[in-house]
Coordinates of C-alpha atoms in Angstrom, one line a residue:
M15 CA -39.9 36.9 60.7
G16 CA -36.9 35.8 58.3
R17 CA -36.7 36.6 54.5
R18 CA -37.1 33.2 52.6
L19 CA -34.6 33.2 49.5
R20 CA -36.0 32.5 46.0
A21 CA -33.8 30.1 44.1
T22 CA -33.2 31.9 40.8
P23 CA -30.4 30.6 38.4
P24 CA -27.1 32.6 38.1
R25 CA -27.5 35.6 35.6
C26 CA -24.7 33.8 33.2
L27 CA -26.9 30.7 32.7
P28 CA -28.6 32.1 29.3
L29 CA -25.2 33.7 28.1
C30 CA -23.4 30.0 28.5
L31 CA -26.5 28.1 26.8
S32 CA -26.5 30.7 23.9
I33 CA -22.8 30.0 23.3
L34 CA -23.6 26.3 23.7
L35 CA -26.2 26.2 21.1
S36 CA -23.9 28.5 18.7
L37 CA -21.1 26.2 18.5
P38 CA -20.5 24.7 15.1
L39 CA -20.4 21.1 14.3
P40 CA -17.0 19.6 13.9
A41 CA -15.7 18.9 10.5
A42 CA -16.1 14.9 9.0
G43 CA -12.0 15.2 8.7
A44 CA -11.5 16.5 12.1
A45 CA -11.1 13.0 13.4
A46 CA -8.8 12.3 10.6
A47 CA -6.5 15.5 11.6
R48 CA -6.4 14.6 15.5
A49 CA -4.9 10.9 14.2
A50 CA -2.0 9.8 16.4
P51 CA 1.4 10.1 14.6
G52 CA 2.7 7.1 12.7
D53 CA -0.9 5.8 12.6
G54 CA -0.7 6.0 8.5
R55 CA -0.4 3.7 6.0
P56 CA 2.0 2.0 4.9
A57 CA 3.5 3.4 2.3
D58 CA 1.8 2.3 -1.1
V59 CA 3.5 0.1 -3.9
P60 CA 4.3 2.2 -6.7
S61 CA 2.0 2.1 -9.6
G62 CA 3.0 -0.2 -12.6
A63 CA 5.2 -2.9 -10.2
P64 CA 3.2 -6.2 -10.0
A65 CA 1.8 -7.1 -6.9
D66 CA 4.4 -10.2 -6.4
V67 CA 7.3 -7.8 -6.7
P68 CA 9.0 -7.7 -3.3
S69 CA 8.8 -4.5 -0.8
G70 CA 12.9 -4.3 -1.1
A71 CA 13.0 -4.4 -5.0
P72 CA 15.0 -1.2 -6.3
A73 CA 13.2 1.7 -7.6
D74 CA 15.7 2.4 -10.5
V75 CA 13.8 -0.5 -12.6
P76 CA 11.7 1.4 -14.8
S77 CA 8.6 -0.5 -15.6
G78 CA 6.1 0.3 -18.4
P79 CA 3.9 -1.0 -21.1
G80 CA 5.3 -2.5 -24.0
R81 CA 7.2 -5.1 -22.3
V82 CA 6.2 -9.0 -22.2
R83 CA 6.7 -11.9 -20.3
P84 CA 9.2 -14.0 -21.8
V85 CA 6.9 -17.1 -21.5
P86 CA 3.2 -17.1 -20.4
G87 CA 3.8 -19.8 -17.4
A88 CA 3.3 -18.6 -13.8
V89 CA 5.9 -17.8 -11.3
G90 CA 7.4 -21.2 -9.5
R91 CA 9.9 -19.8 -7.5
G92 CA 10.1 -15.9 -7.0
W93 CA 13.2 -13.4 -6.3
D94 CA 14.9 -14.1 -3.2
P95 CA 18.3 -12.4 -3.2
P96 CA 20.8 -13.5 -0.7
P97 CA 21.7 -11.2 2.2
E98 CA 25.4 -11.2 1.5
R99 CA 26.9 -11.7 -2.2
W100 CA 28.8 -15.0 -1.6
S101 CA 25.4 -16.3 0.0
A102 CA 22.9 -18.7 -1.2
G103 CA 19.7 -17.6 -2.8
H104 CA 17.8 -17.1 -5.9
R105 CA 18.9 -14.3 -7.7
G106 CA 16.2 -14.4 -10.5
V107 CA 12.8 -16.1 -10.6
D108 CA 11.6 -19.3 -12.5
L109 CA 8.7 -19.3 -15.0
A110 CA 6.9 -22.5 -15.6
A111 CA 7.2 -23.4 -19.5
R112 CA 8.0 -27.1 -21.2
P113 CA 10.8 -27.9 -23.5
G114 CA 10.6 -26.6 -27.1
E115 CA 8.4 -23.3 -25.7
P116 CA 9.6 -20.2 -27.4
V117 CA 11.3 -17.9 -25.2
R118 CA 10.9 -13.9 -25.9
A119 CA 12.6 -10.8 -25.1
V120 CA 10.8 -9.2 -22.3
A121 CA 11.9 -5.6 -23.8
A122 CA 13.8 -4.1 -27.0
G123 CA 17.7 -4.2 -26.7
R124 CA 20.5 -5.8 -27.7
V125 CA 21.9 -9.2 -27.8
S126 CA 25.3 -9.1 -25.3
F127 CA 25.5 -13.1 -24.8
A128 CA 24.3 -16.1 -27.0
G129 CA 25.9 -19.5 -25.8
E130 CA 26.6 -22.1 -23.3
V131 CA 27.8 -21.5 -19.4
A132 CA 28.7 -24.8 -17.4
G133 CA 27.0 -26.9 -20.3
R134 CA 23.4 -24.5 -19.8
G135 CA 22.5 -22.4 -23.1
V136 CA 21.9 -18.9 -22.1
V137 CA 21.2 -15.8 -23.7
S138 CA 21.4 -12.3 -22.2
V139 CA 20.2 -9.0 -23.8
E140 CA 21.0 -5.1 -23.0
L141 CA 18.1 -3.6 -22.5
A142 CA 17.9 -0.2 -24.4
G143 CA 17.3 3.2 -22.6
T144 CA 18.3 1.7 -19.4
G145 CA 20.9 3.8 -18.6
S146 CA 24.6 3.2 -17.4
P147 CA 25.3 0.4 -17.2
P148 CA 22.4 -0.9 -18.5
L149 CA 20.1 -3.4 -17.3
R150 CA 20.7 -6.8 -18.8
T151 CA 18.1 -9.8 -18.7
T152 CA 19.2 -13.4 -18.8
Y153 CA 17.1 -16.5 -19.9
E154 CA 18.4 -20.0 -19.5
P155 CA 18.2 -22.9 -20.4
V156 CA 17.7 -21.7 -23.8
G157 CA 19.0 -22.7 -27.0
A158 CA 19.4 -19.5 -28.8
R159 CA 18.1 -18.4 -31.8
V160 CA 19.7 -15.0 -32.0
R161 CA 23.6 -13.9 -32.3
E162 CA 25.7 -11.5 -30.2
G163 CA 25.2 -8.3 -31.1
D164 CA 21.6 -8.6 -32.5
R165 CA 19.0 -6.2 -32.3
V166 CA 15.7 -7.2 -30.5
A167 CA 12.3 -6.0 -30.0
A168 CA 9.8 -6.7 -27.2
G169 CA 8.4 -10.0 -27.9
D170 CA 10.9 -11.7 -30.5
V171 CA 11.5 -15.0 -30.1
V172 CA 15.3 -15.3 -28.5
G173 CA 15.5 -19.0 -28.3
V174 CA 13.5 -22.0 -27.2
L175 CA 13.6 -23.8 -23.9
E176 CA 15.9 -26.6 -23.2
R177 CA 15.4 -29.6 -21.2
D178 CA 17.1 -29.2 -17.6
G179 CA 15.9 -31.8 -14.9
F180 CA 18.2 -30.5 -12.2
H181 CA 16.8 -27.1 -11.7
C182 CA 13.0 -27.5 -12.1
P183 CA 12.1 -30.9 -12.7
A184 CA 8.8 -30.3 -14.0
G185 CA 10.5 -27.5 -16.4
C186 CA 11.0 -24.0 -16.0
L187 CA 12.6 -20.8 -17.6
H188 CA 14.9 -19.2 -14.9
W189 CA 14.8 -15.4 -15.7
G190 CA 17.5 -12.9 -14.5
L191 CA 17.8 -9.3 -14.4
R192 CA 21.3 -7.4 -13.3
R193 CA 22.3 -4.0 -13.5
G194 CA 26.5 -4.3 -13.4
D195 CA 27.1 -6.8 -10.5
A196 CA 24.0 -6.1 -8.7
Y197 CA 21.0 -8.8 -9.2
L198 CA 17.6 -7.6 -9.3
D199 CA 13.8 -8.7 -9.3
P200 CA 13.1 -9.4 -13.1
L201 CA 9.2 -9.2 -12.2
S202 CA 9.6 -5.6 -11.6
L203 CA 10.3 -4.8 -15.4
L204 CA 6.4 -5.9 -16.1
D205 CA 3.3 -3.3 -15.7
R206 CA 0.4 -5.4 -15.1
G207 CA -1.8 -2.1 -14.3
P208 CA -3.3 -1.2 -10.9
S209 CA -4.4 -3.8 -8.6
R210 CA -8.0 -5.4 -8.3
L211 CA -9.7 -6.7 -5.4
L212 CA -11.6 -9.9 -6.3
P213 CA -14.9 -11.2 -4.6
V214 CA -14.6 -14.0 -2.3
L215 CA -16.9 -17.0 -2.7
G216 CA -19.6 -16.9 -0.1
V217 CA -19.3 -13.1 1.1
P218 CA -21.7 -10.7 -0.5
L219 CA -20.3 -7.9 -1.7
P220 CA -21.7 -3.9 -0.3
A221 CA -24.3 -2.2 -2.5
D222 CA -22.7 0.9 -2.3
P223 CA -19.5 1.1 0.2
G224 CA -19.3 4.8 -0.5
R225 CA -22.4 5.4 0.5
R226 CA -22.2 3.5 3.6
R227 CA -19.0 4.9 4.9
G228 CA -20.5 8.6 4.3
D229 CA -23.5 7.3 6.5
A230 CA -20.7 6.1 9.6
M231 CA -18.9 9.1 9.2
R232 CA -21.6 11.2 9.8
T233 CA -22.8 9.3 12.5
V234 CA -19.4 9.8 14.3
A235 CA -19.7 13.4 13.9
A236 CA -23.2 13.5 15.0
R237 CA -22.2 12.0 18.2
G238 CA -19.2 13.9 19.0
S239 CA -15.8 13.1 20.6
P240 CA -16.1 12.3 24.5
V241 CA -13.3 14.8 24.8
T242 CA -13.3 17.5 22.2
G243 CA -16.8 17.1 20.3
V244 CA -19.4 19.5 20.8
S245 CA -21.3 17.1 23.2
G246 CA -18.4 17.2 25.6
V247 CA -17.7 20.8 25.6
G248 CA -21.4 21.4 26.2
A249 CA -21.9 18.8 28.8
A250 CA -18.6 20.2 30.5
L251 CA -20.0 23.8 30.9
V252 CA -23.8 23.1 32.0
M253 CA -22.0 21.1 35.0
V254 CA -19.6 24.1 35.8
V255 CA -22.6 26.6 35.7
A256 CA -25.1 24.1 37.8
A257 CA -21.8 23.6 40.4
S258 CA -21.5 27.2 40.5
W259 CA -25.2 28.3 41.1
A260 CA -25.6 25.5 43.7
R261 CA -22.7 26.6 45.5
R262 CA -23.5 30.3 45.7
R263 CA -27.2 29.2 46.9
H264 CA -25.7 27.3 49.6
V265 CA -23.6 30.2 50.8
R266 CA -26.6 32.3 50.7
L267 CA -28.7 30.1 52.5
R268 CA -26.2 29.8 55.2
A269 CA -25.8 33.2 55.7
E270 CA -29.2 34.0 55.9
G271 CA -30.2 31.5 58.6
P272 CA -32.8 29.0 58.7
S273 CA -36.7 30.7 58.3
P274 CA -38.8 30.4 61.6

C-alpha cells in the first residue's frame, strides 16, 4: 500500500510572512523622490518683480519698495524688445494717461535731460545707486517741470503729459528704461509684492485645501505603488513562495507514484 503524502507548506513560508508584515510603510515623500528628471516646476519669477514682467527681463535691474508708477494708468502696450538692435519693436511701456496729468519720478535720481527731441518733450532721470552705467528712465511726451542737474525723489513731479495723437490716440505716457545702450523693461523697477490668486465667479473655493491635499497623499501612501510599494513587494513574495511550494509538491508526488 503506497504512502499518501500530506500537503504541507514549506518551512520558509512563516519566515516570509513575518518579513512581509514587518516591512515599514513608505514615507509620504518617497513618490516625490522618484519623480522623473525634468519634471520640476518651471523656474519661479523672483519675488519683487511684477506679474507682467517678461521672463527675459534682465536680472540686474534692482527692484524694491519706495518706488512709484509715473502715472497710475494701466499698461496699454508692454515692453516688446526687438530681436536685433535695428529691428522694429517697443522699447518701453505705454501707460494710459490724459494730457495735463502730472508725471512723477519712479525713483530718486538726477535729471540728465529735460527738453525736446524731434518735437516731443522728454525728461530723463539717472537713478541713484544703480551701478555704472546707472539706470536711466525716460518719460515722453512730457512738458518738463525740472531742469538738467536737478535732484528728484521718488514721486516728485518731473513734468505734465503733453498731447500727442500719433503714438497713442487716446493719450498715454511712454516710459522707458536703459542701462547704457541696452533697453530694459521699466516695469521691472516696481515692487508689487507677492502674487495672489483671485476667486473665479461661479467656482467655489475648497474649505481647506491643505487638509484635502494631506488626505490625498495619505490615500496614495496607503495604496502603495504597484512596483515599489509594500503591496507590490508583498504580492510578489507570496507568489514566489506559493509557486515554489507547488513545484516541490508536484515533484514529490510524481516520485512517490499514485496511491493504490
